[in-house]
Coordinates of C-alpha atoms (C1' of nucleotides) in Angstrom, one line a residue:
Chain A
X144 CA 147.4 72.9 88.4
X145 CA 147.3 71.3 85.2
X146 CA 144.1 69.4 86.2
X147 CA 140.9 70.7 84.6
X148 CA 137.0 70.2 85.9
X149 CA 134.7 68.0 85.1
X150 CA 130.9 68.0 85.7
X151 CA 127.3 67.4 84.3
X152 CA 125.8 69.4 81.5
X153 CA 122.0 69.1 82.1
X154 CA 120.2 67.1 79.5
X155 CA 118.4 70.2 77.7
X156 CA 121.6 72.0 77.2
X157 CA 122.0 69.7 74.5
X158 CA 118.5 68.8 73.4
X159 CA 115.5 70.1 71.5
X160 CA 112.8 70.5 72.8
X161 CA 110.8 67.3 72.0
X162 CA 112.0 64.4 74.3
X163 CA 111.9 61.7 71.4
X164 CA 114.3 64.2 69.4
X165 CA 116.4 64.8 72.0
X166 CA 119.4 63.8 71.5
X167 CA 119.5 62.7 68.1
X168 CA 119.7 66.0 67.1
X169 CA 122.8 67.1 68.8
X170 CA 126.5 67.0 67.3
X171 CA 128.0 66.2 70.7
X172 CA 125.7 63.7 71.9
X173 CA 125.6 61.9 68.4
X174 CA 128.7 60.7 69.4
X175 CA 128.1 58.6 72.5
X176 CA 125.6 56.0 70.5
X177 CA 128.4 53.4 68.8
X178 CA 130.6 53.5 72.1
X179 CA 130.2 50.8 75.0
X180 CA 128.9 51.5 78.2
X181 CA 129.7 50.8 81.6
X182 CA 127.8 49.6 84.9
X183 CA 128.6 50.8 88.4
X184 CA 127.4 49.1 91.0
X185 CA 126.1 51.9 94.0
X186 CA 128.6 54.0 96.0
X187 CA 131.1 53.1 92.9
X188 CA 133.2 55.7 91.9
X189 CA 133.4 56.0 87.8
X190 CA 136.9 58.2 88.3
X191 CA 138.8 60.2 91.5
X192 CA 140.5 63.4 91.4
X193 CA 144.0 62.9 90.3
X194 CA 142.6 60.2 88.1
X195 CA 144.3 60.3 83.8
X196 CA 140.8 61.8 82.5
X197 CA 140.7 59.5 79.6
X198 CA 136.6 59.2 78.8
X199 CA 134.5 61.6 79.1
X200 CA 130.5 59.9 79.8
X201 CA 126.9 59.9 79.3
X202 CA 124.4 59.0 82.0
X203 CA 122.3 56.5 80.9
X204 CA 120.2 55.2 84.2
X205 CA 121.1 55.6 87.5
X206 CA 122.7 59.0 89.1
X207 CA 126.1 60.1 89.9
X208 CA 127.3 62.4 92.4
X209 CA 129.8 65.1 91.4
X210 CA 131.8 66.6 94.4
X211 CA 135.0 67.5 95.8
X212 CA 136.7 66.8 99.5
X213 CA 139.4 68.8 101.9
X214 CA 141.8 66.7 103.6
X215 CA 140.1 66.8 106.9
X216 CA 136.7 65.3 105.5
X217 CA 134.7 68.6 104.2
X218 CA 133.4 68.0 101.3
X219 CA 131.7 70.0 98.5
X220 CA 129.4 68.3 96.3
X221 CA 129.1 70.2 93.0
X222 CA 126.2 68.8 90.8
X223 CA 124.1 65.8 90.5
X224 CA 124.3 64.3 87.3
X225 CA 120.7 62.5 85.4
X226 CA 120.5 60.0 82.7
X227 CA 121.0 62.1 79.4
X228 CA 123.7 64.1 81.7
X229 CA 127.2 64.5 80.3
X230 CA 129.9 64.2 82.4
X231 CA 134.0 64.7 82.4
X232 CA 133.5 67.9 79.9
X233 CA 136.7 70.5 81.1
X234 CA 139.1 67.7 81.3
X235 CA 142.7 68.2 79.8
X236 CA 145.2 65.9 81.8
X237 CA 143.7 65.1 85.2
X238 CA 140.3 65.3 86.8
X239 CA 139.7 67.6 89.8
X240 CA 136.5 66.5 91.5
X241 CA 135.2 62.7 91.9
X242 CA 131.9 61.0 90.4
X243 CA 130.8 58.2 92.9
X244 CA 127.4 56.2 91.3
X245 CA 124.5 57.5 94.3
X246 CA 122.8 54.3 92.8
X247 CA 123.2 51.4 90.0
X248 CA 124.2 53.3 87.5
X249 CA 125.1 52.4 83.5
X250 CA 127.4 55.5 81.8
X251 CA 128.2 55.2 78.1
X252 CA 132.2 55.9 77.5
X253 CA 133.4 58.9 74.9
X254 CA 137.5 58.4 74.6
X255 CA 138.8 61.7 75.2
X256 CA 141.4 61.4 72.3
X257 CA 138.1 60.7 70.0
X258 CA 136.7 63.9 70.9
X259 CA 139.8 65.9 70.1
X260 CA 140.1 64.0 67.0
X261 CA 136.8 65.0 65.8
X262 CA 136.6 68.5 67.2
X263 CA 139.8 68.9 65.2
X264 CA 137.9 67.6 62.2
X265 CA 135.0 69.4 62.7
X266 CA 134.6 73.4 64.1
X267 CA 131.4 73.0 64.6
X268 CA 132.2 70.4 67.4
X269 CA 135.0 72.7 69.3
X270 CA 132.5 75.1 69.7
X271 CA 129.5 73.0 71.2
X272 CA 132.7 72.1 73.6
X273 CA 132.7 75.7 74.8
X274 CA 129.5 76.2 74.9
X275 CA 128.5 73.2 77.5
X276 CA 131.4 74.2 79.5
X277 CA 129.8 77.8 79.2
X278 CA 126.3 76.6 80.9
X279 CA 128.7 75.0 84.0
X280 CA 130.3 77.4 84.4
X281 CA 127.1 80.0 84.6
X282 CA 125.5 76.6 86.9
X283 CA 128.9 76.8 88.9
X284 CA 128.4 80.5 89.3
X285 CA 124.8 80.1 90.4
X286 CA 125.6 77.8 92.8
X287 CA 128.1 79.8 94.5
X288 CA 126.2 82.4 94.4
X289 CA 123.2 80.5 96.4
X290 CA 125.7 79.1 98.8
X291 CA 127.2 82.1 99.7
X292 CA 124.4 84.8 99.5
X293 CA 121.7 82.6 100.7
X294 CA 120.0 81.7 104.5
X295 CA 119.3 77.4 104.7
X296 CA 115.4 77.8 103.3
X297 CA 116.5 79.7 99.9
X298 CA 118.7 77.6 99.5
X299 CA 116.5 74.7 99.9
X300 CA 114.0 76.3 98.1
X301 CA 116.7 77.0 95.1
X302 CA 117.3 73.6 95.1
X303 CA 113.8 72.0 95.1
X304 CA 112.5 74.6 92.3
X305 CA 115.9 73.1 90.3
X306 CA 114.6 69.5 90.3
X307 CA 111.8 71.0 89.8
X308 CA 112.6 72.4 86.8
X309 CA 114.9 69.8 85.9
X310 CA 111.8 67.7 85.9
X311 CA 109.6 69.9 83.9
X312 CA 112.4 69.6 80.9
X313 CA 112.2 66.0 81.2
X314 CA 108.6 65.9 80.9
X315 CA 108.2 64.0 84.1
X316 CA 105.8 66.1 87.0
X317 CA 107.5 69.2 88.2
X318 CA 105.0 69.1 91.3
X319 CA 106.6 65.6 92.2
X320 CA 110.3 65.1 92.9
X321 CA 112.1 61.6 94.3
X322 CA 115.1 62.6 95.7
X323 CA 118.0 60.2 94.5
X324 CA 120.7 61.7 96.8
X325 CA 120.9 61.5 100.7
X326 CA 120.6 64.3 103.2
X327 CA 124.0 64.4 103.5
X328 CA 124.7 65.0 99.9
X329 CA 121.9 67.8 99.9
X330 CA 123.6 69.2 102.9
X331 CA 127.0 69.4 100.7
X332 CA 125.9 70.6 98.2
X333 CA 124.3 73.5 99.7
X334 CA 126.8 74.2 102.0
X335 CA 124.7 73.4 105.4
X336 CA 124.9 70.7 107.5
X337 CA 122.2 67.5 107.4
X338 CA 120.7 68.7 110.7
X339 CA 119.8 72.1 109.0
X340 CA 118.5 70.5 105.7
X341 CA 116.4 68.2 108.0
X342 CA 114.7 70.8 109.5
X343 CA 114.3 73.0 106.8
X344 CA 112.4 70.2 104.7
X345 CA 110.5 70.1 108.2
X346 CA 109.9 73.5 108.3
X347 CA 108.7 74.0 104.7
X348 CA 105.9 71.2 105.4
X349 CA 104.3 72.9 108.7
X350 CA 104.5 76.0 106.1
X351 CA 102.5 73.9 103.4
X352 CA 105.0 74.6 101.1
X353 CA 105.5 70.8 100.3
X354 CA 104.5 67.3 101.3
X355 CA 107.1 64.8 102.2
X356 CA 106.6 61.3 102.3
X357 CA 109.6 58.6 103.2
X358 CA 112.2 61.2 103.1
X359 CA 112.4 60.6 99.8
X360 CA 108.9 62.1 97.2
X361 CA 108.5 65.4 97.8
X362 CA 105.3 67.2 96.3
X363 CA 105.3 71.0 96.0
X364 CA 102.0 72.6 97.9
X365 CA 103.3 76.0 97.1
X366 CA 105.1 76.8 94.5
X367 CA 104.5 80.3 94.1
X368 CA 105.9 80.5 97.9
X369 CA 109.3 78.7 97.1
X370 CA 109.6 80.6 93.7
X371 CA 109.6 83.8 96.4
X372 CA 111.4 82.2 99.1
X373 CA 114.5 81.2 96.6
X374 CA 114.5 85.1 95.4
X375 CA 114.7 86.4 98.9
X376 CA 111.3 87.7 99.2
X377 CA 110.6 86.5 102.6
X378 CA 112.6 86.5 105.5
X379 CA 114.9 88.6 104.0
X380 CA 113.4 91.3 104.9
X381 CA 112.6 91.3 108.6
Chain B
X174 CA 117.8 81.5 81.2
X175 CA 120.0 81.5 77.2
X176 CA 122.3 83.9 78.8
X177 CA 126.1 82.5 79.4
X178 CA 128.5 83.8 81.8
X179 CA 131.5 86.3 81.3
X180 CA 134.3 86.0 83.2
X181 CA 138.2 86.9 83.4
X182 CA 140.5 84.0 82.2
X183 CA 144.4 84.7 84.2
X184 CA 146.9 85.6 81.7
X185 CA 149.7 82.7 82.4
X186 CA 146.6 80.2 81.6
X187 CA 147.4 81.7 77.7
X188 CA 151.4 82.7 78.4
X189 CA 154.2 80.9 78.0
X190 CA 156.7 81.0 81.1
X191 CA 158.7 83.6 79.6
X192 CA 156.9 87.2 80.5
X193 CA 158.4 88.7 77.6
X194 CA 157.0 85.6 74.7
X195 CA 153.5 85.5 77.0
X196 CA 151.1 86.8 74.7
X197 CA 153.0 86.3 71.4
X198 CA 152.6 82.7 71.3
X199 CA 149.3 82.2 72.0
X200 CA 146.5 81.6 70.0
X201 CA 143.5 83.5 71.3
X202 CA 145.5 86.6 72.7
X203 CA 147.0 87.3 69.2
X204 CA 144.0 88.1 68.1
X205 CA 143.7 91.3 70.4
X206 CA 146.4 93.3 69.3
X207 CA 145.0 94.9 66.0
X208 CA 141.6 95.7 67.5
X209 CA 140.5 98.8 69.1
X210 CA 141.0 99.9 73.0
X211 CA 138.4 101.4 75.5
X212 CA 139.1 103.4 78.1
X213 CA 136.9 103.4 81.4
X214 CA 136.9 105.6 84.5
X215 CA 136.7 104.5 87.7
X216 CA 133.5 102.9 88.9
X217 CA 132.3 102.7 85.3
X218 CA 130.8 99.6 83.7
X219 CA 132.4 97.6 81.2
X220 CA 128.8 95.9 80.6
X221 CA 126.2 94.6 82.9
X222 CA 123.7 91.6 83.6
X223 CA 121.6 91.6 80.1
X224 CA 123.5 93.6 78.1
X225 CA 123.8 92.1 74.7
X226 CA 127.7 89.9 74.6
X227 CA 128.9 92.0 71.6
X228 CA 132.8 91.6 72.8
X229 CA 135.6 89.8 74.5
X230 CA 137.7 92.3 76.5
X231 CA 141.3 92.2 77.3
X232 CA 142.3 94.3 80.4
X233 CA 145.4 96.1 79.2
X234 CA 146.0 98.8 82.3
X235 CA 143.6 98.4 85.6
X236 CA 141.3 96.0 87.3
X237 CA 138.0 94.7 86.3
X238 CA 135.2 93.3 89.4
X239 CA 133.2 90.8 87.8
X240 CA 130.2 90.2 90.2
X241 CA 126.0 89.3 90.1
X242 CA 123.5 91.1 92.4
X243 CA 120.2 89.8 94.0
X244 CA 117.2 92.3 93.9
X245 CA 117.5 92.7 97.8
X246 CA 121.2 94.1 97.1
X247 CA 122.7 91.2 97.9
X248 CA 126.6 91.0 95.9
X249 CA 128.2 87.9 94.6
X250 CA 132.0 88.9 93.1
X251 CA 133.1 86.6 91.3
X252 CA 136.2 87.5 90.0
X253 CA 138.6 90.6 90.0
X254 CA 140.6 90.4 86.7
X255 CA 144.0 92.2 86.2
X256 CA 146.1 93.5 82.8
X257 CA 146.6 90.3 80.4
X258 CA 143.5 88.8 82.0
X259 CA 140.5 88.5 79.4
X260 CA 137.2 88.5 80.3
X261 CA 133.8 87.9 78.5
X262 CA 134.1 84.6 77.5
X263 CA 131.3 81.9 77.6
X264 CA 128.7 84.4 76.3
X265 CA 126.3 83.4 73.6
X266 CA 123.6 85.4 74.0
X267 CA 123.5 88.5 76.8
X268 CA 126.6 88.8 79.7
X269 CA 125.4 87.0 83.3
X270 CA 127.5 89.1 85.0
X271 CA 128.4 92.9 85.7
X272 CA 131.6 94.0 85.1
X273 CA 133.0 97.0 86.8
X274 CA 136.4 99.2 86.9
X275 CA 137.2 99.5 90.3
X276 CA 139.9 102.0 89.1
X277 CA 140.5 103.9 85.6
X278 CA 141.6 101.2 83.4
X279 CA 141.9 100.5 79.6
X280 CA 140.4 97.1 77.9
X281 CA 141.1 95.9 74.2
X282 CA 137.7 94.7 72.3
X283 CA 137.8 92.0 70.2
X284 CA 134.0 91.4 68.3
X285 CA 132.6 88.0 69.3
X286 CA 131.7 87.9 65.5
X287 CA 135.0 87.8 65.1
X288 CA 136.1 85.1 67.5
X289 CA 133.6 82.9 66.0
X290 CA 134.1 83.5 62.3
X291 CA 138.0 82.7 63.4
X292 CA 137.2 79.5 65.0
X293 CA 135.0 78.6 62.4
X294 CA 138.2 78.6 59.9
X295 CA 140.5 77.1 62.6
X296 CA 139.4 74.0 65.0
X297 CA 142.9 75.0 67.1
X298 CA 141.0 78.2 68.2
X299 CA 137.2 76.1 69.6
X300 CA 139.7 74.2 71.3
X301 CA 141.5 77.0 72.8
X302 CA 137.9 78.4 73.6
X303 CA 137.3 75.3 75.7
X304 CA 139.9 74.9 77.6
X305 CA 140.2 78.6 78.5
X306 CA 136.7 78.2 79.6
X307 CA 137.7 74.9 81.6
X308 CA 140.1 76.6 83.9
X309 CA 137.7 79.9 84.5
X310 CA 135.1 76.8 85.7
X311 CA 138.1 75.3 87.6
X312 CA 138.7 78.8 89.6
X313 CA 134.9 78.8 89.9
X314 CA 134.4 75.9 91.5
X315 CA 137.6 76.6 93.9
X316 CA 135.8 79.6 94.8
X317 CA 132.4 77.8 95.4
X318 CA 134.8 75.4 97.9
X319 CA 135.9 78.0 99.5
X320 CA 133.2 80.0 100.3
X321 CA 131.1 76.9 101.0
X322 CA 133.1 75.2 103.7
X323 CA 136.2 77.5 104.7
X324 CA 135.6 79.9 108.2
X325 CA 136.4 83.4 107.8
X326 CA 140.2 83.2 108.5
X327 CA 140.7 80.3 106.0
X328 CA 138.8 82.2 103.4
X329 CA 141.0 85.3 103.7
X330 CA 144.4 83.3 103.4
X331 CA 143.4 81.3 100.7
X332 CA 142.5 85.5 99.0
X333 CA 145.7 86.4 100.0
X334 CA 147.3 83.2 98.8
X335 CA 145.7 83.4 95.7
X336 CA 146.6 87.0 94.9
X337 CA 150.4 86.4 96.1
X338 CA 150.4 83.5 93.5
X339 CA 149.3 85.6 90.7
X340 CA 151.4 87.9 91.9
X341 CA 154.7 85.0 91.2
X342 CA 153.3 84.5 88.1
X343 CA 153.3 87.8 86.7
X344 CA 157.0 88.2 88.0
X345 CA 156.3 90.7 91.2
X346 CA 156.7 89.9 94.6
X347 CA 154.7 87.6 96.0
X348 CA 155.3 89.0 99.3
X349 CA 153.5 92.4 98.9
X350 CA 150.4 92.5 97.9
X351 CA 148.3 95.5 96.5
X352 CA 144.9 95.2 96.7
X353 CA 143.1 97.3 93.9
X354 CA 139.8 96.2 95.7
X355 CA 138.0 97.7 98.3
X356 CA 137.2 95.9 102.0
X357 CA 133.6 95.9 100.2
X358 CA 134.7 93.6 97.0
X359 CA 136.7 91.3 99.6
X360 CA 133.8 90.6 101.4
X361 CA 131.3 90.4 98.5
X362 CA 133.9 87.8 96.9
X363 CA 134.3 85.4 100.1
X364 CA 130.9 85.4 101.7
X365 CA 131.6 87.7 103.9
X366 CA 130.7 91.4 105.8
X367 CA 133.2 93.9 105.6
X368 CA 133.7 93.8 109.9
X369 CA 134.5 90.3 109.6
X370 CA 137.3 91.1 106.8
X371 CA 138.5 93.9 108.5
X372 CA 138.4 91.7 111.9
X373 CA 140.3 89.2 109.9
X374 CA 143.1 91.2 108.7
X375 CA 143.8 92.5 112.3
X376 CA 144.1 89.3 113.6
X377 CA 146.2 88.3 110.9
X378 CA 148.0 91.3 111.7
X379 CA 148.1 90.7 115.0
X380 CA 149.4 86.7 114.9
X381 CA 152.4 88.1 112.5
X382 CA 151.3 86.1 109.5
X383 CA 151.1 89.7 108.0
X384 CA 151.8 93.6 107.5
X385 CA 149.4 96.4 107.1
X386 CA 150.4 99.6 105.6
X387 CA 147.1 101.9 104.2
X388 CA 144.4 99.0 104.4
X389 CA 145.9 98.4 100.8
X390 CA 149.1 97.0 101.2
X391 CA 149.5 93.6 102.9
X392 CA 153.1 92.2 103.4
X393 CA 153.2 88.2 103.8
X394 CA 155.5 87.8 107.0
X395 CA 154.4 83.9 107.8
X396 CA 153.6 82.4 104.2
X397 CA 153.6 79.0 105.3
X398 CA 151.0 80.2 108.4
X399 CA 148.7 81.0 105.9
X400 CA 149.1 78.4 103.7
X401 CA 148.1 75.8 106.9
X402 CA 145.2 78.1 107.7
X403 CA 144.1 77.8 104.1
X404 CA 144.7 74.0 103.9
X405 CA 142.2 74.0 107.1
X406 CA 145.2 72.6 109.1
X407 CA 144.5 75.1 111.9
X408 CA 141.2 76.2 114.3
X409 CA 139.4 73.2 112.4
X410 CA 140.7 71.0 115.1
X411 CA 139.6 72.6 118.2
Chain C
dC6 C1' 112.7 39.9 112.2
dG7 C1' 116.6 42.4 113.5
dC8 C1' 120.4 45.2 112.5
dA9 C1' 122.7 49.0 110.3
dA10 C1' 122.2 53.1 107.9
dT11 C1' 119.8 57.2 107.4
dA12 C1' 116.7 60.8 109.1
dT13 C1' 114.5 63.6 112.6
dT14 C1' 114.1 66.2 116.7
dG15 C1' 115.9 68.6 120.9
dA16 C1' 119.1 71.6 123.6
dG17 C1' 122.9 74.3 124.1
dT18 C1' 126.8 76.8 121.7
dT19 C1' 129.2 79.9 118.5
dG20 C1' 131.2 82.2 114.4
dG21 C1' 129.8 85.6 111.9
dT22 C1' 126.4 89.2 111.5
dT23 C1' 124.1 93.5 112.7
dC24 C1' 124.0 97.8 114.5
dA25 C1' 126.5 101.7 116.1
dA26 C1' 130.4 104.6 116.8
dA27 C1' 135.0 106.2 116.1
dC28 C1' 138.9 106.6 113.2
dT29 C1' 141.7 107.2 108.8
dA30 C1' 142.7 108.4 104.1
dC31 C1' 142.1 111.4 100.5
dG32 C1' 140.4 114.8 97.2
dT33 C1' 138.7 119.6 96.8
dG34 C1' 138.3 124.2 97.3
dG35 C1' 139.3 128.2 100.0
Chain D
dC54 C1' 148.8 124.4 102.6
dC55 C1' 145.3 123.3 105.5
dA56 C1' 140.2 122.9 106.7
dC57 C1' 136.6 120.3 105.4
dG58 C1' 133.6 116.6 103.8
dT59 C1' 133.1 112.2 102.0
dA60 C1' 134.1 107.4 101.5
dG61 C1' 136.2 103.7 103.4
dT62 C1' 138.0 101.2 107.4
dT63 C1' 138.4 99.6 112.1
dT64 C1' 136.6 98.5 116.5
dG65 C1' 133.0 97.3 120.0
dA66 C1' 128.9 95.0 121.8
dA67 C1' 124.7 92.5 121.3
dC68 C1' 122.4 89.1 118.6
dC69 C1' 121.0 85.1 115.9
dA70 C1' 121.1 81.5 112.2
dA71 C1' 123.3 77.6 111.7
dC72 C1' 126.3 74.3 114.0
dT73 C1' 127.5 70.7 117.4
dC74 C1' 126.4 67.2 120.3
dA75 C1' 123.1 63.9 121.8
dA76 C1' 119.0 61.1 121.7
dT77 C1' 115.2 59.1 119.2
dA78 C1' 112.8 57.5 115.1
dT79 C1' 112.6 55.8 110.5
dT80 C1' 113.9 53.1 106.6
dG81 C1' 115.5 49.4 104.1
dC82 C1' 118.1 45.3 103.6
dG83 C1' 120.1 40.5 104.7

DNA sequence: CGCAATATTGAGTTGGTTCAAACTACGTGG
DNA sequence: CCACGTAGTTTGAACCAACTCAATATTGCG
């Protein structure tokens, strides 16, 4: 149990709030520019569980797909990572959970020795280190806490009003959301099965609470009514 | 949404093998043993959801329940932390989480000034920082897995395997367990009601993979039962 | 266009929940 | 030391949200 987690940071964790500042203003993301970058081709995994974590990577285009598996095929997916997403943060000797590419993807490479090398340099750096593993760990926590206290529409809900959100720090339209990630990696990410997340996404359009449109757009109707959904004010009580 | 989680880090992730050298050599529990203790009754709060993250705690006698709550009551546990184990780590600006004594139990404070002034001065410490807050995101996302895609029985072994390896670590037997938690905290940690825990345990009970005395001390009879149960190696194929 | 992969919809089943009642452990005061 | 009350646990029976299995409908790619 040597083996140490690795997963996305979201973009803003790091970033001020203008988008052209970004990331230029950030002591851990400074550090990706000079280093090469990598292309994965879709359904290409960038490392495995068991794999030496030796890089640790920035999403530049594309998406990747952070998730774990049980021997007899369950499978936990854990975060879905954007371009400006770090990912392999938590690493010490081996990683625990796989990135697989959901699309062409290009990652920019951080050597894992570089990082120690400069965090040993520089205190400053160390403790950006904790803190991004910090905001995982409190997504990690969320998460679980949605997966295990929530029926199939909060969680759906939860998880619309993320991308949502997600979308609104980008500056991109947090009333529109493309879905890069099948219905099976919804469904294992919120711990339900594809079945369940297809009706769901059915159910919330005869609701008008969004429109759908080739499985893959969806535009909020009603936020206000997914906002209430995700914090268990309907249904809950019956 | 600037608040960072808290949550218990197990002592041997700091210890050396030896029980006796544990603390001594480590970086980040050194720092503990000059500052002053608090004691708490049981069912008091150590700190809750909001409060300001003034300390780090060390739990020096007792147990500590680290959980969240919805507004509909709903209970997330998180974590139940034990002597050596500290907990308040990853907060930057207000505590995520409640913690609670589930019994009368002492804690040592350390200042979170403090910890940061230190790791300012010495990059060995962000580092420590970083990687303690690695595994707790590790155990998290174990948990998430387990709750997420385990039935009722393979949650519970995987509890009971968990607290039976802690158990090994800290030198008892990992063949009697006490639990210092209620039926209540069980089911609050796993996902679970209390019926379906105490259903659980009796069936348990009843296939001889354990022993009941007092609903708070479980003997492991079949070890390597539960450990196939936890691994998903049984009911999954039906 | 045609095929393969993905998504939706339907019908029946079930693991875990809910509601309800009985039982046990334990602390307190008479 | 025991009666009592309270909190926690176990057990039972009915129910339901999500699952499984199965068929149909899209989507997108070669």
């Amino acid at each position: 149990m040597l083996a140490t987690a690795f997963a996305p940071v979201t973009e803003h964790e790091f970033a001020a709030p203008l988008p052209s500042l970004r990331r230029s203003s950030d002591a851990l993301s400074d550090r990706f520019e000079q280093h090469a970058t990598r292309p994965l081709a879709a359904k290409e995994h960038l490392f495995c569980e068991g794999d030496k974590a030796t890089h640790v990577y920035r999403v530049e285009a594309g998406h990747i797909c952070i998730y774990r598996t049980m021997s007899d095929g369950r499978r936990q997916v854990i975060d879905f990572a954007y371009p400006g997403d770090v990912i392999g943060l938590g690493a010490i000797g081996e990683h625990a959970v796989n990135a697989l590419a959901t699309v062409k993807t290009l990652v920019r490479c951080l050597p894992v020795t570089t990082l120690t090398d400069l965090a040993q340099a520089d205190p400053r750096l160390g403790m950006k280190l904790y803190e991004a593993i910090s905001r995982e760990l409190l997504a990690a926590r969320e998460l679980l806490f949605t997966v295990s206290q929530r029926t199939a529409s909060e969680r759906l809900a939860s998880f619309l009003l993320g991308l949502s959100r997600r979308n609104a720090r980008r500056s991109e339209n947090p009333g529109e959301i493309v879905l890069p990630m099948t219905r099976s990696d919804i469904a294992d990410f919120l711990g339900l099965t594809i079945e369940t997340v297809s009706r769901t996404f059915t159910k919330f359009r005869n609701d008008g609470l969004i429109d759908l449109e080739q499985c893959i757009l969806v535009t909020i109707l009603d936020a206000a009514g997914l906002e209430a959904l995700a914090a268990g004010e309907a249904e809950a009580r019956h």
